[in-house]
PDB file of C-alpha atoms in Angstrom:
ATOM      1  CA  UNK A   1      28.910  -1.055   0.949  1.00 39.00           C
ATOM      2  CA  UNK A   2      26.528  -3.739   2.029  1.00 38.00           C
ATOM      3  CA  UNK A   3      28.706  -5.065   4.834  1.00 38.00           C
ATOM      4  CA  UNK A   4      26.806  -5.197   8.083  1.00 35.00           C
ATOM      5  CA  UNK A   5      28.168  -3.694  11.268  1.00 34.00           C
ATOM      6  CA  UNK A   6      27.270  -4.128  14.904  1.00 34.00           C
ATOM      7  CA  UNK A   7      26.626  -1.351  17.380  1.00 35.00           C
ATOM      8  CA  UNK A   8      27.310  -1.419  21.082  1.00 34.00           C
ATOM      9  CA  UNK A   9      24.346  -0.973  23.354  1.00 37.00           C
ATOM     10  CA  UNK A  10      20.646  -1.065  22.563  1.00 37.00           C
ATOM     11  CA  UNK A  11      18.404  -4.124  22.566  1.00 36.00           C
ATOM     12  CA  UNK A  12      16.926  -5.431  19.308  1.00 36.00           C
ATOM     13  CA  UNK A  13      13.198  -5.568  18.926  1.00 34.00           C
ATOM     14  CA  UNK A  14      12.212  -3.373  21.892  1.00 34.00           C
ATOM     15  CA  UNK A  15       8.679  -2.142  21.307  1.00 33.00           C
ATOM     16  CA  UNK A  16       7.279   1.297  21.916  1.00 37.00           C
ATOM     17  CA  UNK A  17       3.763   1.723  23.313  1.00 37.00           C
ATOM     18  CA  UNK A  18       1.062   3.181  21.130  1.00 40.00           C
ATOM     19  CA  UNK A  19      -2.646   3.920  21.639  1.00 38.00           C
ATOM     20  CA  UNK A  20      -5.273   1.926  19.745  1.00 41.00           C
ATOM     21  CA  UNK A  21      -4.712   1.820  15.986  1.00 42.00           C
ATOM     22  CA  UNK A  22      -6.515   4.494  13.958  1.00 44.00           C
ATOM     23  CA  UNK A  23      -8.713   4.009  10.943  1.00 44.00           C
ATOM     24  CA  UNK A  24      -7.655   4.707   7.363  1.00 46.00           C
ATOM     25  CA  UNK A  25      -6.215   8.168   8.130  1.00 46.00           C
ATOM     26  CA  UNK A  26      -4.152   8.865  11.293  1.00 45.00           C
ATOM     27  CA  UNK A  27      -5.923  11.378  13.592  1.00 43.00           C
ATOM     28  CA  UNK A  28      -4.062  14.258  15.299  1.00 42.00           C
ATOM     29  CA  UNK A  29      -3.234  12.266  18.501  1.00 38.00           C
ATOM     30  CA  UNK A  30      -1.235   9.760  16.456  1.00 45.00           C
ATOM     31  CA  UNK A  31       0.606  12.560  14.680  1.00 42.00           C
ATOM     32  CA  UNK A  32       1.572  14.055  18.022  1.00 35.00           C
ATOM     33  CA  UNK A  33       2.740  10.657  19.218  1.00 40.00           C
ATOM     34  CA  UNK A  34       4.858  10.243  16.104  1.00 42.00           C
ATOM     35  CA  UNK A  35       6.520  13.594  16.667  1.00 39.00           C
ATOM     36  CA  UNK A  36       7.376  12.626  20.263  1.00 36.00           C
ATOM     37  CA  UNK A  37       8.696   9.222  19.217  1.00 41.00           C
ATOM     38  CA  UNK A  38      10.838  10.604  16.427  1.00 40.00           C
ATOM     39  CA  UNK A  39      12.165  13.439  18.529  1.00 38.00           C
ATOM     40  CA  UNK A  40      13.017  11.671  21.757  1.00 36.00           C
ATOM     41  CA  UNK A  41      13.054   7.900  21.456  1.00 37.00           C
ATOM     42  CA  UNK A  42      16.299   6.103  22.222  1.00 36.00           C
ATOM     43  CA  UNK A  43      18.072   4.093  19.510  1.00 37.00           C
ATOM     44  CA  UNK A  44      17.021   0.463  19.461  1.00 40.00           C
ATOM     45  CA  UNK A  45      19.295  -1.275  16.971  1.00 38.00           C
ATOM     46  CA  UNK A  46      18.671  -4.561  15.233  1.00 44.00           C
ATOM     47  CA  UNK A  47      21.654  -6.889  15.093  1.00 43.00           C
ATOM     48  CA  UNK A  48      22.155  -6.298  11.348  1.00 63.00           C
ATOM     49  CA  UNK A  49      22.436  -2.579  10.678  1.00 84.00           C
ATOM     50  CA  UNK A  50      21.871  -2.987   6.929  1.00 91.00           C
ATOM     51  CA  UNK A  51      18.661  -5.030   7.048  1.00 93.00           C
ATOM     52  CA  UNK A  52      15.886  -5.744   9.524  1.00 94.00           C
ATOM     53  CA  UNK A  53      13.534  -8.687   9.783  1.00 92.00           C
ATOM     54  CA  UNK A  54      10.809  -8.941  12.389  1.00 90.00           C
ATOM     55  CA  UNK A  55       7.364 -10.280  13.197  1.00 87.00           C
ATOM     56  CA  UNK A  56       4.160  -8.717  14.455  1.00 81.00           C
ATOM     57  CA  UNK A  57       3.437 -11.899  16.370  1.00 77.00           C
ATOM     58  CA  UNK A  58       5.726 -10.641  19.135  1.00 70.00           C
ATOM     59  CA  UNK A  59       3.089  -8.018  19.982  1.00 58.00           C
ATOM     60  CA  UNK A  60       0.533  -8.715  22.644  1.00 55.00           C
ATOM     61  CA  UNK A  61      -2.854  -9.362  21.069  1.00 47.00           C
ATOM     62  CA  UNK A  62      -4.615  -6.533  22.923  1.00 42.00           C
ATOM     63  CA  UNK A  63      -1.979  -3.865  22.166  1.00 55.00           C
ATOM     64  CA  UNK A  64      -0.939  -1.871  19.138  1.00 60.00           C
ATOM     65  CA  UNK A  65       2.686  -0.780  19.153  1.00 80.00           C
ATOM     66  CA  UNK A  66       5.191   1.304  17.248  1.00 87.00           C
ATOM     67  CA  UNK A  67       8.619  -0.246  16.836  1.00 89.00           C
ATOM     68  CA  UNK A  68      11.728   1.782  16.099  1.00 90.00           C
ATOM     69  CA  UNK A  69      14.151   0.373  13.517  1.00 91.00           C
ATOM     70  CA  UNK A  70      17.542   2.027  12.926  1.00 91.00           C
ATOM     71  CA  UNK A  71      19.593   1.153   9.832  1.00 92.00           C
ATOM     72  CA  UNK A  72      23.039   2.567   9.104  1.00 89.00           C
ATOM     73  CA  UNK A  73      23.958   1.212   5.660  1.00 89.00           C
ATOM     74  CA  UNK A  74      23.607   2.631   2.166  1.00 87.00           C
ATOM     75  CA  UNK A  75      21.524  -0.362   1.032  1.00 89.00           C
ATOM     76  CA  UNK A  76      19.531  -3.153   2.603  1.00 92.00           C
ATOM     77  CA  UNK A  77      15.994  -4.364   3.213  1.00 94.00           C
ATOM     78  CA  UNK A  78      13.110  -4.440   5.684  1.00 95.00           C
ATOM     79  CA  UNK A  79      10.932  -7.548   6.013  1.00 94.00           C
ATOM     80  CA  UNK A  80       7.988  -7.431   8.420  1.00 93.00           C
ATOM     81  CA  UNK A  81       6.079 -10.684   8.772  1.00 91.00           C
ATOM     82  CA  UNK A  82       2.542 -10.767  10.176  1.00 88.00           C
ATOM     83  CA  UNK A  83       2.410  -6.952  10.378  1.00 90.00           C
ATOM     84  CA  UNK A  84       0.527  -5.400  13.295  1.00 87.00           C
ATOM     85  CA  UNK A  85       0.933  -1.921  14.751  1.00 89.00           C
ATOM     86  CA  UNK A  86       3.586   0.151  12.995  1.00 92.00           C
ATOM     87  CA  UNK A  87       7.297   0.585  12.295  1.00 93.00           C
ATOM     88  CA  UNK A  88       9.343   3.758  12.197  1.00 93.00           C
ATOM     89  CA  UNK A  89      12.341   3.075   9.941  1.00 94.00           C
ATOM     90  CA  UNK A  90      15.222   5.473  10.585  1.00 90.00           C
ATOM     91  CA  UNK A  91      17.870   5.531   7.855  1.00 89.00           C
ATOM     92  CA  UNK A  92      21.044   7.090   9.257  1.00 81.00           C
ATOM     93  CA  UNK A  93      23.922   5.868   7.091  1.00 77.00           C
ATOM     94  CA  UNK A  94      27.462   6.230   8.390  1.00 74.00           C
ATOM     95  CA  UNK A  95      28.931   5.713   4.913  1.00 64.00           C
ATOM     96  CA  UNK A  96      28.240   9.284   3.714  1.00 65.00           C
ATOM     97  CA  UNK A  97      29.341  12.710   4.879  1.00 65.00           C
ATOM     98  CA  UNK A  98      26.618  14.377   7.009  1.00 62.00           C
ATOM     99  CA  UNK A  99      26.814  17.449   4.749  1.00 59.00           C
ATOM    100  CA  UNK A 100      25.792  15.556   1.600  1.00 69.00           C
ATOM    101  CA  UNK A 101      22.241  15.546   0.387  1.00 80.00           C
ATOM    102  CA  UNK A 102      21.023  11.977   0.176  1.00 85.00           C
ATOM    103  CA  UNK A 103      18.342  10.420  -1.996  1.00 87.00           C
ATOM    104  CA  UNK A 104      16.443   7.396  -0.654  1.00 90.00           C
ATOM    105  CA  UNK A 105      14.735   4.925  -2.978  1.00 90.00           C
ATOM    106  CA  UNK A 106      12.553   2.029  -1.857  1.00 92.00           C
ATOM    107  CA  UNK A 107      11.386  -0.912  -3.927  1.00 91.00           C
ATOM    108  CA  UNK A 108       8.585  -3.057  -2.428  1.00 91.00           C
ATOM    109  CA  UNK A 109       8.914  -6.815  -2.669  1.00 90.00           C
ATOM    110  CA  UNK A 110       6.623  -8.226  -5.412  1.00 85.00           C
ATOM    111  CA  UNK A 111       4.507 -10.054  -2.807  1.00 85.00           C
ATOM    112  CA  UNK A 112       4.511  -7.268  -0.204  1.00 90.00           C
ATOM    113  CA  UNK A 113       1.157  -6.828   1.534  1.00 89.00           C
ATOM    114  CA  UNK A 114      -0.393  -5.986   4.865  1.00 91.00           C
ATOM    115  CA  UNK A 115       0.768  -2.387   5.429  1.00 93.00           C
ATOM    116  CA  UNK A 116       0.893   1.121   3.989  1.00 94.00           C
ATOM    117  CA  UNK A 117       4.259   2.886   3.700  1.00 94.00           C
ATOM    118  CA  UNK A 118       4.381   6.606   4.410  1.00 95.00           C
ATOM    119  CA  UNK A 119       6.954   9.379   4.310  1.00 93.00           C
ATOM    120  CA  UNK A 120       6.791  11.071   7.737  1.00 91.00           C
ATOM    121  CA  UNK A 121       8.137  14.446   8.794  1.00 87.00           C
ATOM    122  CA  UNK A 122       7.242  16.194  12.067  1.00 82.00           C
ATOM    123  CA  UNK A 123       3.959  14.323  12.288  1.00 81.00           C
ATOM    124  CA  UNK A 124       2.864  14.865   8.669  1.00 87.00           C
ATOM    125  CA  UNK A 125       2.317  11.696   6.621  1.00 92.00           C
ATOM    126  CA  UNK A 126       2.530  11.334   2.835  1.00 91.00           C
ATOM    127  CA  UNK A 127       1.530   7.989   1.336  1.00 92.00           C
ATOM    128  CA  UNK A 128       4.291   6.342  -0.710  1.00 91.00           C
ATOM    129  CA  UNK A 129       3.022   2.768  -1.128  1.00 90.00           C
ATOM    130  CA  UNK A 130      -0.602   1.785  -0.566  1.00 90.00           C
ATOM    131  CA  UNK A 131      -1.218  -1.782   0.581  1.00 90.00           C
ATOM    132  CA  UNK A 132      -1.979  -3.867  -2.500  1.00 77.00           C
ATOM    133  CA  UNK A 133      -2.297  -0.881  -4.841  1.00 72.00           C
ATOM    134  CA  UNK A 134       1.191  -0.391  -6.297  1.00 62.00           C
ATOM    135  CA  UNK A 135       2.536  -2.362  -9.270  1.00 65.00           C
ATOM    136  CA  UNK A 136       5.148  -4.912  -8.153  1.00 60.00           C
ATOM    137  CA  UNK A 137       8.656  -3.515  -8.204  1.00 65.00           C
ATOM    138  CA  UNK A 138       7.596   0.158  -8.470  1.00 77.00           C
ATOM    139  CA  UNK A 139      10.378   2.351  -7.078  1.00 83.00           C
ATOM    140  CA  UNK A 140       9.652   5.418  -4.938  1.00 85.00           C
ATOM    141  CA  UNK A 141      12.359   8.010  -4.222  1.00 86.00           C
ATOM    142  CA  UNK A 142      12.648  11.031  -1.932  1.00 87.00           C
ATOM    143  CA  UNK A 143      15.288  13.206  -0.303  1.00 87.00           C
ATOM    144  CA  UNK A 144      16.394  12.042   3.143  1.00 87.00           C
ATOM    145  CA  UNK A 145      15.824  15.573   4.446  1.00 86.00           C
ATOM    146  CA  UNK A 146      12.128  15.186   3.544  1.00 88.00           C
ATOM    147  CA  UNK A 147      11.567  12.752   6.417  1.00 88.00           C
ATOM    148  CA  UNK A 148      11.623   9.096   7.450  1.00 90.00           C
ATOM    149  CA  UNK A 149       9.621   5.979   6.711  1.00 94.00           C
ATOM    150  CA  UNK A 150       6.515   5.083   8.702  1.00 95.00           C
ATOM    151  CA  UNK A 151       5.066   1.632   7.958  1.00 95.00           C
ATOM    152  CA  UNK A 152       1.577   1.031   9.350  1.00 94.00           C
ATOM    153  CA  UNK A 153      -0.223  -2.309   9.255  1.00 92.00           C
ATOM    154  CA  UNK A 154      -3.664  -2.251   7.681  1.00 90.00           C
ATOM    155  CA  UNK A 155      -6.593  -3.969   9.434  1.00 85.00           C
ATOM    156  CA  UNK A 156      -6.716  -7.650   8.449  1.00 77.00           C
ATOM    157  CA  UNK A 157      -9.002 -10.527   9.334  1.00 74.00           C
ATOM    158  CA  UNK A 158      -6.128 -12.955   8.880  1.00 71.00           C
ATOM    159  CA  UNK A 159      -2.513 -11.727   9.038  1.00 59.00           C
ATOM    160  CA  UNK A 160      -0.896 -15.162   8.834  1.00 67.00           C
ATOM    161  CA  UNK A 161      -0.023 -14.943   5.149  1.00 77.00           C
ATOM    162  CA  UNK A 162       0.954 -11.271   5.101  1.00 86.00           C
ATOM    163  CA  UNK A 163       4.504  -9.967   4.806  1.00 91.00           C
ATOM    164  CA  UNK A 164       5.415  -6.352   4.140  1.00 92.00           C
ATOM    165  CA  UNK A 165       8.880  -5.837   2.739  1.00 93.00           C
ATOM    166  CA  UNK A 166      11.022  -3.559   0.643  1.00 94.00           C
ATOM    167  CA  UNK A 167      14.596  -2.933  -0.420  1.00 93.00           C
ATOM    168  CA  UNK A 168      16.162   0.479   0.094  1.00 93.00           C
ATOM    169  CA  UNK A 169      19.121   2.305  -1.406  1.00 91.00           C
ATOM    170  CA  UNK A 170      20.690   5.644  -0.584  1.00 88.00           C
ATOM    171  CA  UNK A 171      22.781   7.685  -2.974  1.00 81.00           C
ATOM    172  CA  UNK A 172      24.688  10.911  -2.398  1.00 75.00           C
ATOM    173  CA  UNK A 173      24.355  14.133  -4.347  1.00 54.00           C
ATOM    174  CA  UNK A 174      27.120  13.339  -6.835  1.00 42.00           C
ATOM    175  CA  UNK A 175      25.057  10.389  -8.049  1.00 45.00           C
ATOM    176  CA  UNK A 176      22.030  12.534  -8.771  1.00 41.00           C
ATOM    177  CA  UNK A 177      22.620  11.923 -12.469  1.00 42.00           C
ATOM    178  CA  UNK A 178      22.134   8.220 -11.850  1.00 43.00           C
ATOM    179  CA  UNK A 179      18.609   9.086 -10.730  1.00 41.00           C
ATOM    180  CA  UNK A 180      18.121  11.174 -13.867  1.00 41.00           C
ATOM    181  CA  UNK A 181      15.469   8.773 -15.118  1.00 39.00           C
ATOM    182  CA  UNK A 182      13.542   9.180 -11.861  1.00 44.00           C
ATOM    183  CA  UNK A 183      13.461  12.963 -11.720  1.00 46.00           C
ATOM    184  CA  UNK A 184      13.212  13.759 -15.461  1.00 55.00           C
ATOM    185  CA  UNK A 185      12.669  10.411 -17.149  1.00 58.00           C
ATOM    186  CA  UNK A 186      12.757  11.368 -20.819  1.00 77.00           C
ATOM    187  CA  UNK A 187      14.675  14.638 -20.966  1.00 81.00           C
ATOM    188  CA  UNK A 188      17.858  14.485 -23.101  1.00 86.00           C
ATOM    189  CA  UNK A 189      21.055  15.124 -21.161  1.00 91.00           C
ATOM    190  CA  UNK A 190      22.905  18.399 -21.582  1.00 92.00           C
ATOM    191  CA  UNK A 191      26.533  18.394 -22.759  1.00 93.00           C
ATOM    192  CA  UNK A 192      27.730  18.907 -19.181  1.00 92.00           C
ATOM    193  CA  UNK A 193      25.578  16.018 -17.933  1.00 92.00           C
ATOM    194  CA  UNK A 194      26.966  13.716 -20.635  1.00 93.00           C
ATOM    195  CA  UNK A 195      30.559  14.493 -19.622  1.00 93.00           C
ATOM    196  CA  UNK A 196      29.756  13.990 -15.941  1.00 92.00           C
ATOM    197  CA  UNK A 197      27.944  10.710 -16.681  1.00 92.00           C
ATOM    198  CA  UNK A 198      31.017   9.345 -18.455  1.00 93.00           C
ATOM    199  CA  UNK A 199      33.075   9.919 -15.298  1.00 91.00           C
ATOM    200  CA  UNK A 200      30.621   8.852 -12.580  1.00 89.00           C
ATOM    201  CA  UNK A 201      28.386   6.127 -14.041  1.00 91.00           C
ATOM    202  CA  UNK A 202      28.466   2.483 -12.981  1.00 91.00           C
ATOM    203  CA  UNK A 203      28.578   1.453 -16.616  1.00 95.00           C
ATOM    204  CA  UNK A 204      29.801   3.235 -19.760  1.00 96.00           C
ATOM    205  CA  UNK A 205      29.642   1.369 -23.077  1.00 96.00           C
ATOM    206  CA  UNK A 206      29.517   2.004 -26.798  1.00 96.00           C
ATOM    207  CA  UNK A 207      26.964  -0.056 -28.655  1.00 95.00           C
ATOM    208  CA  UNK A 208      23.716  -0.340 -30.555  1.00 95.00           C
ATOM    209  CA  UNK A 209      20.123  -1.204 -29.680  1.00 95.00           C
ATOM    210  CA  UNK A 210      19.166  -4.683 -30.845  1.00 93.00           C
ATOM    211  CA  UNK A 211      15.670  -4.921 -29.394  1.00 93.00           C
ATOM    212  CA  UNK A 212      13.323  -3.161 -26.982  1.00 94.00           C
ATOM    213  CA  UNK A 213      10.772  -5.079 -24.927  1.00 94.00           C
ATOM    214  CA  UNK A 214       8.201  -3.597 -22.580  1.00 92.00           C
ATOM    215  CA  UNK A 215       6.984  -4.639 -19.144  1.00 87.00           C
ATOM    216  CA  UNK A 216       3.790  -2.634 -18.495  1.00 86.00           C
ATOM    217  CA  UNK A 217       3.271  -4.165 -15.060  1.00 78.00           C
ATOM    218  CA  UNK A 218       6.641  -2.726 -13.918  1.00 77.00           C
ATOM    219  CA  UNK A 219       6.240   0.434 -16.050  1.00 81.00           C
ATOM    220  CA  UNK A 220       9.628  -0.347 -17.607  1.00 87.00           C
ATOM    221  CA  UNK A 221      11.187  -0.776 -21.015  1.00 92.00           C
ATOM    222  CA  UNK A 222      14.076  -3.240 -21.387  1.00 94.00           C
ATOM    223  CA  UNK A 223      16.725  -2.233 -23.936  1.00 95.00           C
ATOM    224  CA  UNK A 224      18.834  -5.116 -25.265  1.00 96.00           C
ATOM    225  CA  UNK A 225      22.280  -3.942 -26.347  1.00 96.00           C
ATOM    226  CA  UNK A 226      25.095  -5.157 -28.578  1.00 95.00           C
ATOM    227  CA  UNK A 227      28.259  -3.600 -27.142  1.00 96.00           C
ATOM    228  CA  UNK A 228      31.352  -2.995 -29.250  1.00 95.00           C
ATOM    229  CA  UNK A 229      33.439  -1.262 -26.570  1.00 94.00           C
ATOM    230  CA  UNK A 230      33.288  -1.660 -22.820  1.00 94.00           C
ATOM    231  CA  UNK A 231      34.696   1.337 -20.947  1.00 94.00           C
ATOM    232  CA  UNK A 232      33.436   0.506 -17.459  1.00 92.00           C
ATOM    233  CA  UNK A 233      30.893  -1.739 -15.764  1.00 91.00           C
ATOM    234  CA  UNK A 234      29.870  -3.070 -12.364  1.00 84.00           C
ATOM    235  CA  UNK A 235      28.186  -6.380 -11.568  1.00 81.00           C
ATOM    236  CA  UNK A 236      29.001  -7.849 -14.994  1.00 87.00           C
ATOM    237  CA  UNK A 237      25.924  -6.423 -16.679  1.00 90.00           C
ATOM    238  CA  UNK A 238      27.456  -7.102 -20.087  1.00 95.00           C
ATOM    239  CA  UNK A 239      28.784 -10.556 -20.936  1.00 94.00           C
ATOM    240  CA  UNK A 240      30.946 -11.652 -23.909  1.00 94.00           C
ATOM    241  CA  UNK A 241      28.793 -12.716 -26.831  1.00 92.00           C
ATOM    242  CA  UNK A 242      29.533 -16.358 -27.741  1.00 89.00           C
ATOM    243  CA  UNK A 243      28.395 -15.926 -31.358  1.00 86.00           C
ATOM    244  CA  UNK A 244      29.881 -12.444 -31.894  1.00 87.00           C
ATOM    245  CA  UNK A 245      33.613 -12.374 -31.119  1.00 87.00           C
ATOM    246  CA  UNK A 246      34.890  -9.143 -29.592  1.00 89.00           C
ATOM    247  CA  UNK A 247      31.427  -7.944 -28.554  1.00 94.00           C
ATOM    248  CA  UNK A 248      29.293  -8.076 -25.410  1.00 95.00           C
ATOM    249  CA  UNK A 249      25.572  -8.370 -24.815  1.00 95.00           C
ATOM    250  CA  UNK A 250      23.374  -7.175 -21.998  1.00 95.00           C
ATOM    251  CA  UNK A 251      20.332  -5.089 -21.216  1.00 95.00           C
ATOM    252  CA  UNK A 252      19.460  -1.873 -19.403  1.00 95.00           C
ATOM    253  CA  UNK A 253      16.095  -0.522 -18.275  1.00 92.00           C
ATOM    254  CA  UNK A 254      14.312   2.816 -18.452  1.00 90.00           C
ATOM    255  CA  UNK A 255      10.782   4.009 -17.781  1.00 86.00           C
ATOM    256  CA  UNK A 256       8.025   2.844 -20.097  1.00 88.00           C
ATOM    257  CA  UNK A 257       6.751   6.385 -20.538  1.00 87.00           C
ATOM    258  CA  UNK A 258       9.916   7.333 -22.432  1.00 88.00           C
ATOM    259  CA  UNK A 259       8.747   5.277 -25.418  1.00 87.00           C
ATOM    260  CA  UNK A 260      12.206   3.939 -26.342  1.00 88.00           C
ATOM    261  CA  UNK A 261      12.398   2.265 -29.761  1.00 85.00           C
ATOM    262  CA  UNK A 262      15.187   0.438 -31.601  1.00 84.00           C
ATOM    263  CA  UNK A 263      17.377   2.857 -33.541  1.00 80.00           C
ATOM    264  CA  UNK A 264      20.199   2.617 -36.053  1.00 87.00           C
ATOM    265  CA  UNK A 265      23.769   3.584 -35.290  1.00 92.00           C
ATOM    266  CA  UNK A 266      26.018   3.595 -32.245  1.00 95.00           C
ATOM    267  CA  UNK A 267      25.268   5.270 -28.921  1.00 96.00           C
ATOM    268  CA  UNK A 268      27.213   5.879 -25.719  1.00 96.00           C
ATOM    269  CA  UNK A 269      25.158   4.245 -22.966  1.00 96.00           C
ATOM    270  CA  UNK A 270      25.713   5.292 -19.348  1.00 95.00           C
ATOM    271  CA  UNK A 271      23.832   4.634 -16.133  1.00 92.00           C
ATOM    272  CA  UNK A 272      23.816   3.235 -12.620  1.00 89.00           C
ATOM    273  CA  UNK A 273      23.005  -0.024 -10.881  1.00 87.00           C
ATOM    274  CA  UNK A 274      19.739   0.315  -8.987  1.00 85.00           C
ATOM    275  CA  UNK A 275      18.356  -2.584  -6.919  1.00 86.00           C
ATOM    276  CA  UNK A 276      20.476  -4.960  -9.006  1.00 83.00           C
ATOM    277  CA  UNK A 277      19.244  -3.582 -12.345  1.00 87.00           C
ATOM    278  CA  UNK A 278      21.220  -1.482 -14.825  1.00 91.00           C
ATOM    279  CA  UNK A 279      19.214   1.714 -15.259  1.00 90.00           C
ATOM    280  CA  UNK A 280      19.857   3.970 -18.215  1.00 92.00           C
ATOM    281  CA  UNK A 281      21.173   7.474 -17.624  1.00 91.00           C
ATOM    282  CA  UNK A 282      22.544   9.568 -20.496  1.00 93.00           C
ATOM    283  CA  UNK A 283      22.652   7.908 -23.934  1.00 94.00           C
ATOM    284  CA  UNK A 284      23.774  10.299 -26.676  1.00 94.00           C
ATOM    285  CA  UNK A 285      24.561   9.157 -30.185  1.00 95.00           C
ATOM    286  CA  UNK A 286      28.244   8.295 -30.260  1.00 95.00           C
ATOM    287  CA  UNK A 287      28.962  10.930 -32.914  1.00 95.00           C
ATOM    288  CA  UNK A 288      27.380  13.569 -30.647  1.00 95.00           C
ATOM    289  CA  UNK A 289      29.455  12.340 -27.704  1.00 95.00           C
ATOM    290  CA  UNK A 290      32.625  12.648 -29.811  1.00 95.00           C
ATOM    291  CA  UNK A 291      31.761  16.253 -30.616  1.00 95.00           C
ATOM    292  CA  UNK A 292      30.946  17.088 -26.975  1.00 95.00           C
ATOM    293  CA  UNK A 293      34.129  15.467 -25.701  1.00 94.00           C
ATOM    294  CA  UNK A 294      36.440  17.113 -28.248  1.00 93.00           C
ATOM    295  CA  UNK A 295      34.927  20.571 -27.691  1.00 94.00           C
ATOM    296  CA  UNK A 296      35.453  20.199 -23.928  1.00 93.00           C
ATOM    297  CA  UNK A 297      38.966  18.832 -24.480  1.00 91.00           C
ATOM    298  CA  UNK A 298      39.960  21.873 -26.528  1.00 92.00           C
ATOM    299  CA  UNK A 299      38.806  24.123 -23.680  1.00 90.00           C
ATOM    300  CA  UNK A 300      40.405  21.965 -20.977  1.00 89.00           C
ATOM    301  CA  UNK A 301      37.018  21.236 -19.380  1.00 87.00           C
ATOM    302  CA  UNK A 302      36.889  17.432 -19.500  1.00 85.00           C
ATOM    303  CA  UNK A 303      36.367  16.065 -15.973  1.00 86.00           C
ATOM    304  CA  UNK A 304      38.008  12.747 -16.976  1.00 88.00           C
ATOM    305  CA  UNK A 305      39.566  11.048 -19.983  1.00 85.00           C
ATOM    306  CA  UNK A 306      38.008   8.368 -22.177  1.00 86.00           C
ATOM    307  CA  UNK A 307      38.685   7.053 -25.684  1.00 78.00           C
ATOM    308  CA  UNK A 308      36.483   8.551 -28.385  1.00 77.00           C
ATOM    309  CA  UNK A 309      37.467   6.436 -31.400  1.00 73.00           C
TER     310      UNK A 309
END
């Protein structure tokens, strides 16, 4: 998924002219320019179509410029050192069917500074990440049909120590449940959502909550789990417990606002990997999952099979 590809044609790093930089809010002339650039500019590909790294020092001191960046992977990063002018980041993945609705999530680097990040569509800008204002690691998500990313450098007396950067991930419609915590962070899953989560999640485990710790600066809660049965996992989130034979240990995250607390009994934990972290999706009590699964099994409605004992 993260393998980089190369495209024929196009020169990396070609810059697009732009009139003098605006103040805090882009005036109508800039919005018109953006619409022209997005509608008619040719594709200027970087050499790595998953990630882009560039420098504002390549700009002439007396000019402000807009640079087009095209990325064609489902995950990667953008790192812009010494930001000046602006970037238009076009995410056009070739790993998904064009008919699928795609969700884009971006996660700023902890030390990211020097630019604002906007969602742009037909010249309209919506601020996603304000320079220096967002908590480190805060994830922002939107539908790809809502627009593209416009990254504009903020005025600086000294840009030498500034680097704006973020990771991005795209997911298709069938993984919408993996973004459950982003769209409805604390709503319990329906029976249908539980069954779908069992079949489509990156990890599915049976276990209990040992401890919950909170990270207010990231607006996250970290749930430490003792796992008695491992149905599926990616990226080795759960490791064998050296002091507890036949069990695994690991942790998953959810939003702080959900107010998760340690609880007694076994649960079925499901979720998806998101920027390298295991994020919690549906987590019914295991006895409730058994009931849901058996009811669906009797009616022939289970989308996949899994052990319930």
